[in-house]
Tab-separated table of C-alpha atoms in Angstrom:
chain	number	residue	atom	x	y	z
A	1013	MET	CA	-27.501	-46.051	88.234
A	1014	ASP	CA	-24.058	-46.344	86.655
A	1015	PHE	CA	-21.859	-43.319	85.854
A	1016	SER	CA	-18.723	-45.277	84.960
A	1017	ALA	CA	-18.972	-44.352	81.263
A	1018	VAL	CA	-19.450	-40.620	81.945
A	1019	SER	CA	-16.565	-38.133	81.750
A	1020	ILE	CA	-16.923	-34.588	83.094
A	1021	LEU	CA	-14.627	-31.678	82.245
A	1022	CYS	CA	-14.274	-29.582	85.430
A	1023	VAL	CA	-13.102	-26.023	84.796
A	1024	GLY	CA	-12.526	-23.213	87.273
A	1025	ASP	CA	-10.786	-22.028	90.393
A	1026	VAL	CA	-8.821	-24.898	91.913
A	1027	MET	CA	-7.671	-24.645	95.502
A	1028	LEU	CA	-6.182	-26.618	98.361
A	1029	ASP	CA	-8.543	-27.203	101.277
A	1030	ARG	CA	-6.538	-27.684	104.466
A	1031	PHE	CA	-8.154	-28.764	107.747
A	1032	LEU	CA	-6.272	-28.491	111.052
A	1033	TYR	CA	-7.968	-30.286	113.952
A	1034	GLY	CA	-7.262	-29.815	117.635
A	1035	SER	CA	-8.629	-29.029	121.073
A	1036	MET	CA	-9.068	-25.786	122.990
A	1037	GLU	CA	-8.339	-26.119	126.685
A	1038	ARG	CA	-7.028	-22.701	127.723
A	1039	ILE	CA	-6.845	-18.996	126.925
A	1040	SER	CA	-3.600	-17.527	125.622
A	1041	PRO	CA	-1.641	-15.429	128.147
A	1042	GLU	CA	-0.672	-13.122	125.273
A	1043	ALA	CA	-4.181	-12.107	124.279
A	1044	PRO	CA	-7.798	-13.015	125.222
A	1045	VAL	CA	-8.028	-15.744	122.570
A	1046	PRO	CA	-8.242	-19.538	122.912
A	1047	VAL	CA	-5.197	-21.700	122.235
A	1048	LEU	CA	-5.784	-24.504	119.708
A	1049	LEU	CA	-3.605	-27.546	120.374
A	1050	LEU	CA	-3.233	-29.228	116.965
A	1051	ASP	CA	-3.294	-33.009	116.662
A	1052	LYS	CA	-4.389	-33.831	113.087
A	1053	ARG	CA	-4.402	-32.325	109.597
A	1054	ARG	CA	-6.061	-33.158	106.292
A	1055	GLU	CA	-5.511	-31.709	102.829
A	1056	MET	CA	-7.665	-32.189	99.761
A	1057	ALA	CA	-8.593	-30.568	96.477
A	1058	GLY	CA	-11.144	-27.775	96.845
A	1059	GLY	CA	-13.134	-25.533	94.511
A	1060	ALA	CA	-13.263	-27.068	91.049
A	1061	GLY	CA	-11.016	-29.813	92.463
A	1062	ASN	CA	-13.754	-30.807	94.885
A	1063	VAL	CA	-16.198	-31.026	91.980
A	1064	ALA	CA	-13.778	-33.447	90.318
A	1065	SER	CA	-13.526	-35.455	93.556
A	1066	ASN	CA	-17.317	-35.675	93.753
A	1067	VAL	CA	-17.509	-36.859	90.149
A	1068	THR	CA	-15.134	-39.736	90.814
A	1069	ALA	CA	-16.714	-40.608	94.176
A	1070	LEU	CA	-19.972	-41.153	92.288
A	1071	GLY	CA	-18.256	-43.443	89.799
A	1072	GLY	CA	-17.501	-41.046	86.932
A	1073	ARG	CA	-14.280	-39.758	85.372
A	1074	ALA	CA	-13.151	-36.162	85.889
A	1075	ILE	CA	-10.770	-33.995	83.878
A	1076	LEU	CA	-9.649	-30.952	85.884
A	1077	VAL	CA	-8.518	-27.679	84.300
A	1078	GLY	CA	-7.433	-24.734	86.462
A	1079	LEU	CA	-4.382	-22.850	87.742
A	1080	VAL	CA	-1.896	-24.224	90.280
A	1081	GLY	CA	1.087	-22.282	91.616
A	1082	ASN	CA	4.656	-23.556	91.810
A	1083	ASP	CA	4.712	-23.710	95.602
A	1084	GLU	CA	4.283	-26.077	98.547
A	1085	ALA	CA	0.478	-25.834	98.444
A	1086	GLY	CA	0.559	-26.610	94.726
A	1087	GLY	CA	2.616	-29.743	95.366
A	1088	LEU	CA	0.194	-30.889	98.049
A	1089	LEU	CA	-2.731	-30.196	95.742
A	1090	ARG	CA	-1.250	-32.225	92.899
A	1091	SER	CA	-0.522	-35.082	95.315
A	1092	ALA	CA	-4.140	-35.007	96.479
A	1093	LEU	CA	-5.338	-35.168	92.873
A	1094	ALA	CA	-2.949	-38.011	92.034
A	1095	ALA	CA	-4.350	-40.006	94.949
A	1096	ARG	CA	-7.875	-39.947	93.499
A	1097	PRO	CA	-8.518	-42.630	90.858
A	1098	ASN	CA	-10.157	-41.403	87.645
A	1099	VAL	CA	-9.115	-37.762	88.088
A	1100	VAL	CA	-7.086	-36.482	85.136
A	1101	ASP	CA	-4.903	-33.586	86.307
A	1102	ALA	CA	-4.923	-31.146	83.386
A	1103	THR	CA	-4.222	-28.101	85.544
A	1104	VAL	CA	-1.925	-25.343	84.284
A	1105	SER	CA	1.162	-24.312	86.258
A	1106	THR	CA	1.682	-20.609	86.890
A	1107	THR	CA	4.484	-18.515	88.359
A	1108	SER	CA	2.305	-15.398	88.481
A	1109	ARG	CA	0.303	-16.349	91.570
A	1110	PRO	CA	0.319	-18.754	94.515
A	1111	THR	CA	-1.934	-21.754	94.772
A	1112	ILE	CA	-5.208	-20.763	96.406
A	1113	CYS	CA	-5.248	-22.300	99.875
A	1114	LYS	CA	-8.024	-22.236	102.481
A	1115	THR	CA	-7.004	-23.364	105.944
A	1116	ARG	CA	-9.740	-24.175	108.448
A	1117	PHE	CA	-8.982	-24.587	112.168
A	1118	ILE	CA	-11.452	-26.962	113.826
A	1119	ALA	CA	-12.081	-27.821	117.469
A	1120	ALA	CA	-14.912	-29.957	118.885
A	1121	HIS	CA	-16.358	-30.418	115.379
A	1122	GLN	CA	-16.694	-26.655	114.967
A	1123	GLN	CA	-14.770	-24.350	112.648
A	1124	VAL	CA	-12.962	-21.784	114.796
A	1125	VAL	CA	-11.338	-19.633	112.125
A	1126	ARG	CA	-10.374	-19.811	108.453
A	1127	THR	CA	-7.371	-18.287	106.707
A	1128	ASP	CA	-7.193	-17.720	102.934
A	1129	GLU	CA	-4.065	-17.442	100.804
A	1130	GLU	CA	-4.646	-16.112	97.285
A	1131	SER	CA	-3.718	-13.415	94.790
A	1132	ARG	CA	-6.038	-10.652	93.576
A	1133	LEU	CA	-3.995	-10.341	90.372
A	1134	PRO	CA	-6.188	-10.457	87.233
A	1135	LEU	CA	-5.712	-13.432	84.936
A	1136	GLN	CA	-2.598	-12.873	82.850
A	1137	ALA	CA	-2.629	-13.236	79.067
A	1138	SER	CA	-0.222	-16.198	79.173
A	1139	GLU	CA	-2.345	-17.941	81.821
A	1140	ALA	CA	-5.521	-17.423	79.787
A	1141	ALA	CA	-3.850	-18.784	76.661
A	1142	ASP	CA	-2.620	-21.890	78.494
A	1143	LEU	CA	-6.051	-22.507	80.051
A	1144	CYS	CA	-7.819	-22.167	76.693
A	1145	ALA	CA	-5.355	-24.555	75.078
A	1146	ALA	CA	-5.937	-27.097	77.862
A	1147	LEU	CA	-9.706	-26.784	77.416
A	1148	GLU	CA	-9.572	-27.282	73.681
A	1149	ALA	CA	-7.327	-30.319	74.120
A	1150	ARG	CA	-9.488	-32.018	76.771
A	1151	ILE	CA	-13.127	-31.309	75.861
A	1152	GLU	CA	-13.379	-33.924	73.129
A	1153	GLY	CA	-15.288	-36.988	74.315
A	1154	VAL	CA	-16.700	-35.647	77.594
A	1155	GLN	CA	-20.429	-35.872	78.343
A	1156	ALA	CA	-20.724	-32.594	80.277
A	1157	VAL	CA	-18.738	-29.564	81.441
A	1158	VAL	CA	-18.836	-27.994	84.911
A	1159	VAL	CA	-17.687	-24.390	85.383
A	1160	SER	CA	-16.833	-23.540	89.007
A	1161	ASP	CA	-16.413	-19.767	89.200
A	1162	TYR	CA	-15.287	-18.762	92.683
A	1163	GLY	CA	-14.291	-15.309	91.475
A	1164	LYS	CA	-10.570	-16.023	91.845
A	1165	GLY	CA	-9.624	-15.214	88.253
A	1166	VAL	CA	-9.683	-18.408	86.176
A	1167	CYS	CA	-13.161	-17.837	84.722
A	1168	SER	CA	-12.261	-14.764	82.698
A	1169	PRO	CA	-14.390	-13.728	79.702
A	1170	GLN	CA	-11.811	-15.264	77.360
A	1171	VAL	CA	-11.815	-18.624	79.148
A	1172	LEU	CA	-15.615	-18.701	79.444
A	1173	GLU	CA	-16.023	-17.869	75.761
A	1174	THR	CA	-13.755	-20.787	74.891
A	1175	VAL	CA	-15.739	-23.148	77.130
A	1176	PHE	CA	-19.150	-22.236	75.734
A	1177	ARG	CA	-17.996	-22.127	72.124
A	1178	ALA	CA	-16.268	-25.511	72.283
A	1179	ALA	CA	-19.174	-27.122	74.161
A	1180	LYS	CA	-21.793	-25.735	71.784
A	1181	ALA	CA	-19.880	-27.027	68.770
A	1182	ARG	CA	-20.015	-30.527	70.259
A	1183	ASN	CA	-23.531	-30.292	71.763
A	1184	ILE	CA	-22.147	-30.807	75.285
A	1185	PRO	CA	-24.182	-29.442	78.238
A	1186	VAL	CA	-22.472	-26.876	80.477
A	1187	PHE	CA	-23.324	-26.547	84.180
A	1188	VAL	CA	-22.273	-23.386	86.014
A	1189	ASP	CA	-21.740	-22.728	89.723
A	1190	SER	CA	-21.130	-19.002	89.942
A	1191	LYS	CA	-20.180	-16.507	92.597
A	1192	SER	CA	-20.586	-13.602	90.114
A	1193	PRO	CA	-23.980	-11.855	90.118
A	1194	ASP	CA	-23.609	-11.036	86.402
A	1195	TYR	CA	-25.102	-14.063	84.674
A	1196	ARG	CA	-24.542	-12.526	81.261
A	1197	LEU	CA	-21.007	-13.896	81.613
A	1198	TYR	CA	-22.454	-17.399	81.283
A	1199	CYS	CA	-24.435	-16.851	78.106
A	1200	GLY	CA	-25.224	-20.257	76.645
A	1201	ALA	CA	-25.093	-22.231	79.902
A	1202	THR	CA	-27.278	-25.306	80.078
A	1203	CYS	CA	-27.956	-25.061	83.819
A	1204	ILE	CA	-26.831	-22.655	86.562
A	1205	THR	CA	-27.003	-23.738	90.222
A	1206	PRO	CA	-27.226	-20.722	92.585
A	1207	ASN	CA	-28.175	-20.921	96.238
A	1208	ALA	CA	-30.951	-18.638	97.483
A	1209	ARG	CA	-28.607	-15.797	98.461
A	1210	GLU	CA	-26.761	-15.906	95.142
A	1211	LEU	CA	-30.047	-15.979	93.212
A	1212	ALA	CA	-31.351	-12.944	95.099
A	1213	GLU	CA	-28.116	-11.056	94.457
A	1214	ALA	CA	-28.014	-11.932	90.750
A	1215	SER	CA	-31.682	-11.131	90.105
A	1216	GLY	CA	-32.179	-8.207	92.472
A	1217	LEU	CA	-35.421	-9.873	93.562
A	1218	PRO	CA	-36.645	-11.441	96.828
A	1219	VAL	CA	-36.623	-15.247	97.085
A	1220	GLU	CA	-38.616	-16.006	100.243
A	1221	THR	CA	-41.415	-17.975	98.563
A	1222	GLU	CA	-41.490	-20.499	95.726
A	1223	ALA	CA	-43.249	-17.984	93.480
A	1224	MET	CA	-40.493	-15.462	94.196
A	1225	VAL	CA	-37.780	-18.045	93.489
A	1226	GLU	CA	-39.386	-18.869	90.155
A	1227	ALA	CA	-39.600	-15.187	89.165
A	1228	ALA	CA	-35.970	-14.589	90.125
A	1229	ALA	CA	-34.849	-17.737	88.314
A	1230	ARG	CA	-36.636	-16.734	85.113
A	1231	LYS	CA	-34.972	-13.318	85.196
A	1232	VAL	CA	-31.418	-14.664	85.501
A	1233	MET	CA	-32.206	-17.504	83.100
A	1234	ALA	CA	-33.081	-14.898	80.482
A	1235	ASP	CA	-29.877	-12.953	81.237
A	1236	ALA	CA	-27.769	-16.079	80.654
A	1237	GLU	CA	-29.955	-17.507	77.873
A	1238	ALA	CA	-29.777	-20.702	79.932
A	1239	ASP	CA	-32.003	-23.756	79.654
A	1240	ALA	CA	-32.542	-24.180	83.391
A	1241	ILE	CA	-31.867	-22.780	86.842
A	1242	LEU	CA	-31.519	-25.142	89.801
A	1243	ALA	CA	-31.947	-23.093	92.977
A	1244	THR	CA	-30.729	-24.724	96.191
A	1245	ARG	CA	-32.663	-23.432	99.211
A	1246	SER	CA	-30.997	-25.037	102.256
A	1247	GLU	CA	-33.654	-26.605	104.498
A	1248	LYS	CA	-36.375	-25.719	101.952
A	1249	GLY	CA	-34.932	-28.106	99.379
A	1250	MET	CA	-34.392	-27.416	95.683
A	1251	MET	CA	-36.383	-25.822	92.888
A	1252	LEU	CA	-35.808	-26.542	89.210
A	1253	VAL	CA	-37.021	-23.874	86.781
A	1254	GLN	CA	-36.720	-24.796	83.104
A	1255	ARG	CA	-37.177	-22.553	80.118
A	1256	ASN	CA	-39.280	-25.230	78.396
A	1257	GLY	CA	-40.603	-27.435	81.160
A	1258	ALA	CA	-42.471	-27.655	84.421
A	1259	VAL	CA	-41.262	-26.026	87.625
A	1260	VAL	CA	-40.374	-28.747	90.134
A	1261	SER	CA	-39.703	-28.280	93.842
A	1262	ILE	CA	-38.514	-31.036	96.192
A	1263	PRO	CA	-37.892	-30.900	99.948
A	1264	THR	CA	-34.846	-31.985	101.873
A	1265	ARG	CA	-35.018	-34.868	104.315
A	1266	ALA	CA	-34.743	-33.853	107.971
A	1267	ARG	CA	-31.240	-34.602	109.251
A	1268	GLU	CA	-28.505	-33.357	111.519
A	1269	VAL	CA	-26.304	-30.981	109.518
A	1270	PHE	CA	-22.631	-31.048	110.446
A	1271	ASP	CA	-21.100	-28.973	107.641
A	1272	VAL	CA	-22.356	-27.470	104.383
A	1273	SER	CA	-18.818	-27.026	103.006
A	1274	GLY	CA	-18.717	-28.272	99.447
A	1275	ALA	CA	-22.424	-29.167	99.216
A	1276	GLY	CA	-22.774	-26.949	96.137
A	1277	ASP	CA	-19.886	-28.815	94.505
A	1278	THR	CA	-21.681	-32.088	95.180
A	1279	VAL	CA	-24.923	-30.806	93.653
A	1280	ILE	CA	-23.372	-29.589	90.403
A	1281	ALA	CA	-21.146	-32.676	90.028
A	1282	THR	CA	-24.156	-34.948	90.440
A	1283	MET	CA	-26.291	-32.908	88.044
A	1284	ALA	CA	-23.600	-33.049	85.364
A	1285	LEU	CA	-23.084	-36.794	85.800
A	1286	ALA	CA	-26.785	-37.604	85.812
A	1287	VAL	CA	-27.666	-35.493	82.775
A	1288	GLY	CA	-24.506	-36.675	81.034
A	1289	SER	CA	-25.675	-40.260	81.565
A	1290	GLY	CA	-29.051	-39.544	79.943
A	1291	LEU	CA	-31.293	-38.678	82.894
A	1292	SER	CA	-33.739	-35.772	82.648
A	1293	PHE	CA	-33.164	-32.550	84.596
A	1294	GLU	CA	-35.856	-33.537	87.093
A	1295	GLN	CA	-34.400	-37.019	87.622
A	1296	ALA	CA	-30.930	-35.508	87.974
A	1297	MET	CA	-32.197	-33.000	90.554
A	1298	ARG	CA	-33.567	-35.801	92.735
A	1299	VAL	CA	-30.233	-37.629	92.626
A	1300	ALA	CA	-28.376	-34.374	93.393
A	1301	ASN	CA	-30.683	-33.681	96.340
A	1302	ALA	CA	-29.888	-37.104	97.764
A	1303	ALA	CA	-26.132	-36.587	97.263
A	1304	ALA	CA	-26.247	-33.192	98.981
A	1305	GLY	CA	-28.134	-34.777	101.855
A	1306	VAL	CA	-25.277	-37.216	102.336
A	1307	VAL	CA	-22.449	-34.657	102.370
A	1308	VAL	CA	-24.039	-32.175	104.796
A	1309	GLY	CA	-24.039	-34.976	107.353
A	1310	LYS	CA	-20.233	-35.122	107.160
A	1311	LEU	CA	-17.633	-32.778	108.586
A	1312	GLY	CA	-15.407	-30.825	106.216
A	1313	THR	CA	-15.244	-30.734	102.439
A	1314	ALA	CA	-16.813	-34.119	101.795
A	1315	THR	CA	-17.997	-36.279	98.918
A	1316	ALA	CA	-20.769	-38.846	98.562
A	1317	ASP	CA	-20.172	-42.228	96.975
A	1318	ILE	CA	-22.750	-43.889	94.762
A	1319	GLN	CA	-23.848	-46.434	97.375
A	1320	GLU	CA	-24.515	-43.667	99.905
A	1321	VAL	CA	-26.590	-41.800	97.325
A	1322	LEU	CA	-28.580	-44.908	96.394
A	1323	HIS	CA	-29.268	-45.543	100.063
A	1324	GLU	CA	-30.390	-41.937	100.534
A	1325	LEU	CA	-32.712	-42.228	97.539
A	1326	ASP	CA	-34.221	-45.322	99.138
A	1327	GLU	CA	-34.685	-43.457	102.420
A	1328	GLN	CA	-36.331	-40.525	100.658
A	1329	SER	CA	-38.790	-42.708	98.768
A	1330	GLY	CA	-42.317	-42.339	100.061
A	1331	PRO	CA	-45.516	-44.274	99.308
A	1332	ASP	CA	-46.191	-42.287	96.162
A	1333	GLU	CA	-42.769	-43.198	94.808
A	1334	ALA	CA	-43.141	-46.929	95.594
A	1335	PRO	CA	-46.226	-48.121	93.674
A	1336	HIS	CA	-47.755	-51.494	94.473
A	1337	LEU	CA	-46.766	-52.900	91.063
A	1338	LEU	CA	-43.369	-51.923	89.668
A	1339	PRO	CA	-42.538	-51.926	85.962
A	1340	LEU	CA	-39.732	-54.387	85.269
A	1341	ALA	CA	-37.174	-51.630	84.556
A	1342	ALA	CA	-37.974	-49.908	87.857
A	1343	ALA	CA	-37.777	-53.226	89.708
A	1344	ARG	CA	-34.411	-53.975	88.120
A	1345	ALA	CA	-33.093	-50.561	89.216
A	1346	GLN	CA	-34.403	-51.149	92.743
A	1347	VAL	CA	-32.770	-54.578	92.949
A	1348	GLN	CA	-29.471	-53.101	91.787
A	1349	ARG	CA	-29.679	-50.395	94.455
A	1350	TRP	CA	-30.271	-52.997	97.143
A	1351	GLN	CA	-27.436	-55.170	95.893
A	1352	ALA	CA	-25.126	-52.149	95.700
A	1353	ARG	CA	-25.703	-51.745	99.440
A	1354	GLY	CA	-24.707	-55.366	100.036
A	1355	LEU	CA	-28.256	-56.639	100.576
A	1356	LYS	CA	-29.279	-60.124	99.420
A	1357	VAL	CA	-32.351	-60.009	97.171
A	1358	GLY	CA	-34.775	-62.936	97.084
A	1359	PHE	CA	-37.299	-63.821	94.377
A	1360	THR	CA	-40.401	-65.954	94.323
A	1361	ASN	CA	-43.366	-66.119	91.993
A	1362	GLY	CA	-46.872	-67.431	91.604
A	1363	CYS	CA	-50.478	-66.621	90.817
A	1364	PHE	CA	-51.417	-65.742	94.414
A	1365	ASP	CA	-55.026	-65.458	93.257
A	1366	ILE	CA	-56.682	-65.702	96.676
A	1367	LEU	CA	-54.086	-65.117	99.384
A	1368	HIS	CA	-54.316	-67.730	102.160
A	1369	PRO	CA	-52.208	-68.838	105.174
A	1370	GLY	CA	-50.183	-71.199	103.005
A	1371	HIS	CA	-49.063	-68.269	100.884
A	1372	VAL	CA	-48.234	-66.196	103.949
A	1373	SER	CA	-46.145	-69.032	105.366
A	1374	LEU	CA	-44.210	-69.298	102.096
A	1375	LEU	CA	-43.608	-65.541	101.970
A	1376	ALA	CA	-42.425	-65.460	105.589
A	1377	GLU	CA	-39.912	-68.248	104.981
A	1378	ALA	CA	-38.818	-66.603	101.724
A	1379	ARG	CA	-38.181	-63.273	103.454
A	1380	ALA	CA	-36.202	-65.037	106.198
A	1381	ALA	CA	-33.817	-66.301	103.492
A	1382	CYS	CA	-32.914	-62.832	102.179
A	1383	ASP	CA	-32.757	-59.120	103.026
A	1384	ARG	CA	-35.279	-57.949	100.420
A	1385	LEU	CA	-38.000	-60.026	98.721
A	1386	VAL	CA	-39.403	-59.508	95.220
A	1387	VAL	CA	-42.633	-61.326	94.311
A	1388	ALA	CA	-43.516	-61.832	90.637
A	1389	LEU	CA	-47.193	-62.331	89.820
A	1390	ASN	CA	-48.599	-64.029	86.717
A	1391	THR	CA	-50.715	-61.594	84.722
A	1392	ASP	CA	-54.415	-62.341	84.277
A	1393	ALA	CA	-53.844	-63.718	80.758
A	1394	SER	CA	-51.014	-65.931	82.002
A	1395	ILE	CA	-53.208	-67.367	84.757
A	1396	SER	CA	-56.064	-68.032	82.336
A	1397	ARG	CA	-53.730	-70.036	80.127
A	1398	LEU	CA	-52.496	-72.043	83.107
A	1399	LYS	CA	-55.665	-72.412	85.177
A	1400	GLY	CA	-58.528	-72.065	82.717
A	1401	PRO	CA	-60.894	-69.307	81.562
A	1402	GLU	CA	-62.576	-68.893	84.982
A	1403	ARG	CA	-59.346	-67.800	86.600
A	1404	PRO	CA	-58.112	-65.555	88.039
A	1405	VAL	CA	-60.728	-64.667	90.600
A	1406	ASN	CA	-58.930	-61.394	91.385
A	1407	THR	CA	-57.392	-59.076	88.802
A	1408	LEU	CA	-53.655	-58.403	88.648
A	1409	ASP	CA	-54.120	-54.936	90.150
A	1410	SER	CA	-56.068	-56.362	93.105
A	1411	ARG	CA	-53.572	-59.176	93.664
A	1412	ALA	CA	-50.651	-56.741	93.499
A	1413	ARG	CA	-52.245	-54.380	96.021
A	1414	VAL	CA	-52.794	-57.199	98.491
A	1415	MET	CA	-49.307	-58.640	97.929
A	1416	ALA	CA	-47.625	-55.247	98.391
A	1417	ALA	CA	-49.379	-54.901	101.738
A	1418	VAL	CA	-47.835	-58.115	103.082
A	1419	ARG	CA	-45.040	-57.152	105.472
A	1420	TYR	CA	-42.641	-59.789	104.130
A	1421	VAL	CA	-42.747	-58.351	100.589
A	1422	ASP	CA	-40.523	-55.479	99.449
A	1423	ALA	CA	-41.445	-55.219	95.750
A	1424	VAL	CA	-44.024	-56.684	93.364
A	1425	VAL	CA	-43.684	-57.206	89.598
A	1426	ALA	CA	-45.735	-59.046	86.963
A	1427	PHE	CA	-44.852	-61.334	84.069
A	1428	GLU	CA	-46.929	-62.138	80.988
A	1429	GLU	CA	-45.192	-65.381	79.990
A	1430	ASP	CA	-46.050	-68.829	81.312
A	1431	THR	CA	-42.828	-68.865	83.370
A	1432	PRO	CA	-40.862	-66.059	85.123
A	1433	LEU	CA	-37.569	-66.948	83.413
A	1434	GLU	CA	-37.132	-63.615	81.593
A	1435	THR	CA	-38.030	-61.709	84.753
A	1436	ILE	CA	-35.453	-63.675	86.724
A	1437	LYS	CA	-32.806	-62.943	84.081
A	1438	ALA	CA	-33.660	-59.234	84.230
A	1439	LEU	CA	-33.567	-58.978	88.029
A	1440	MET	CA	-30.785	-61.488	88.764
A	1441	PRO	CA	-31.726	-62.135	92.402
A	1442	ASP	CA	-29.315	-63.639	94.916
A	1443	VAL	CA	-31.826	-66.155	96.295
A	1444	LEU	CA	-34.532	-68.045	94.391
A	1445	ILE	CA	-37.365	-69.372	96.575
A	1446	LYS	CA	-40.023	-71.952	95.673
A	1447	GLY	CA	-42.189	-74.367	97.661
A	1448	ALA	CA	-40.769	-77.660	98.912
A	1449	ASP	CA	-43.138	-79.528	96.578
A	1450	TYR	CA	-40.710	-78.672	93.737
A	1451	LYS	CA	-37.611	-80.662	92.859
A	1452	PRO	CA	-34.541	-78.415	92.454
A	1453	GLU	CA	-34.100	-79.357	88.805
A	1454	ASP	CA	-37.719	-78.363	88.070
A	1455	VAL	CA	-37.446	-74.796	89.413
A	1456	VAL	CA	-37.489	-72.276	86.566
A	1457	GLY	CA	-34.399	-70.059	86.579
A	1458	VAL	CA	-32.378	-72.073	89.093
A	1459	ASP	CA	-29.556	-72.542	86.588
A	1460	VAL	CA	-29.407	-68.782	85.898
A	1461	VAL	CA	-29.299	-67.816	89.566
A	1462	THR	CA	-26.812	-70.458	90.709
A	1463	ALA	CA	-24.508	-69.794	87.743
A	1464	ALA	CA	-24.284	-66.177	88.953
A	1465	GLY	CA	-23.371	-67.274	92.482
A	1466	GLY	CA	-26.888	-67.320	93.938
A	1467	ARG	CA	-28.722	-70.126	95.680
A	1468	LEU	CA	-32.037	-71.955	95.749
A	1469	VAL	CA	-34.254	-72.251	98.831
A	1470	LEU	CA	-37.166	-74.714	98.913
A	1471	ALA	CA	-39.570	-73.430	101.545
A	1472	ASP	CA	-41.829	-75.654	103.642
A	1473	LEU	CA	-45.525	-75.309	102.833
A	1474	ALA	CA	-48.324	-75.017	105.362
A	1475	GLN	CA	-50.603	-77.997	104.711
A	1476	GLY	CA	-54.334	-77.825	104.137
A	1477	HIS	CA	-54.462	-74.567	102.201
A	1478	SER	CA	-54.887	-73.935	98.479
A	1479	THR	CA	-56.667	-71.443	96.232
A	1480	THR	CA	-58.494	-74.274	94.427
A	1481	SER	CA	-59.958	-75.695	97.665
A	1482	THR	CA	-60.914	-72.185	98.798
A	1483	ILE	CA	-62.811	-71.579	95.548
A	1484	GLY	CA	-64.468	-74.995	95.920
A	1485	ARG	CA	-65.711	-74.175	99.394
A	1486	ILE	CA	-67.094	-70.839	98.198
A	1487	ARG	CA	-68.945	-72.487	95.353
A	1488	GLY	CA	-70.364	-75.155	97.655
A	1489	ALA	CA	-71.608	-72.670	100.217
């Protein structure tokens, strides 16, 4: 999963998120309130700025358009944006309002109080004109647009009309995170991502059950003429309702939740990146669910990096999502996820027609040489060419099921050719393992693996075991 070629235009209410950390050890003599002794502070981009931060944390490029005041908070916000690689600061300066600033006071990992600094002034004509000009100048070449409407003024009808018109002209998907219950404002959105409370408010319908969520989603989807609604349901997971597609619901993974601040920003950033990279809505939802699972386990307005998300996807994978025989493309993606986490991936191959103790010994030694082991099996046709028309004894499906059940094996693939060279080139393992009866120069793929920085391991073989002798004994019985 690589988002490095994906650019996302992030539009909306930009704010400074300020966190002041301290301890509470006494009650004030002036009033019956605790005294917070401050010892640390953090400042970061919030609102649409946090969406941009999430985009870059996942490996993409973000272009941020919003309003920033000419004040101290605005300077801190621009410094925070400048410190994030791959964020293009296209925000518009304004003298008509202060920079939106949310200050959270935290003690013992708990938020004690929050203060907000903002203006209720409607968007001024000059501000709207500058925002629209920035949008028109920056939308060319992006793969998706995210609109973060926090109801602070940037997402006026004029600005939204410019976004949807420019995106439609270029066939660019638009994802909307809205605090407004009037979804008619987002007519033409590709996907809107409300939480359960926001969906209930926008639809005027209950959302306690999945059937209710679907009904509410279809109502607001019609209001916005949107292609999809992704409803986030806290501990109940997510539900994707598409205008032309199946309804899909996925659960969350049980975890300790420290802070849900910014989780919605993470979800919409991931959805935009994933769809912008070519994934389907359903695939994108699963990635977004994993990313959200990462950030709720962190304190404060947090982001998830791509390695954390890949690890979470691995943790969420169940038996139904890990078949006994992986297609080569799926195996390649799995190997890349393992390697992205710093794990060494090993590779060995063979017919493994009738599994015997010699095979198990080889697999155990192979697994000891790496963190994850991939076994490539010859297909039935490949074995017949190598061993004769009476082989294999067991079909590929049977051999793969047995191999996948061996505790030393982490993934199983198959290859049709006489050698696994093309499979090795596709997977690019870190360790290549064969039996000690091979000479290094005779091992297929050793040059490919070592040229990429990998190594060869020749494993000792348990003597007295072979498939041929086993078949001979059966026939002689």
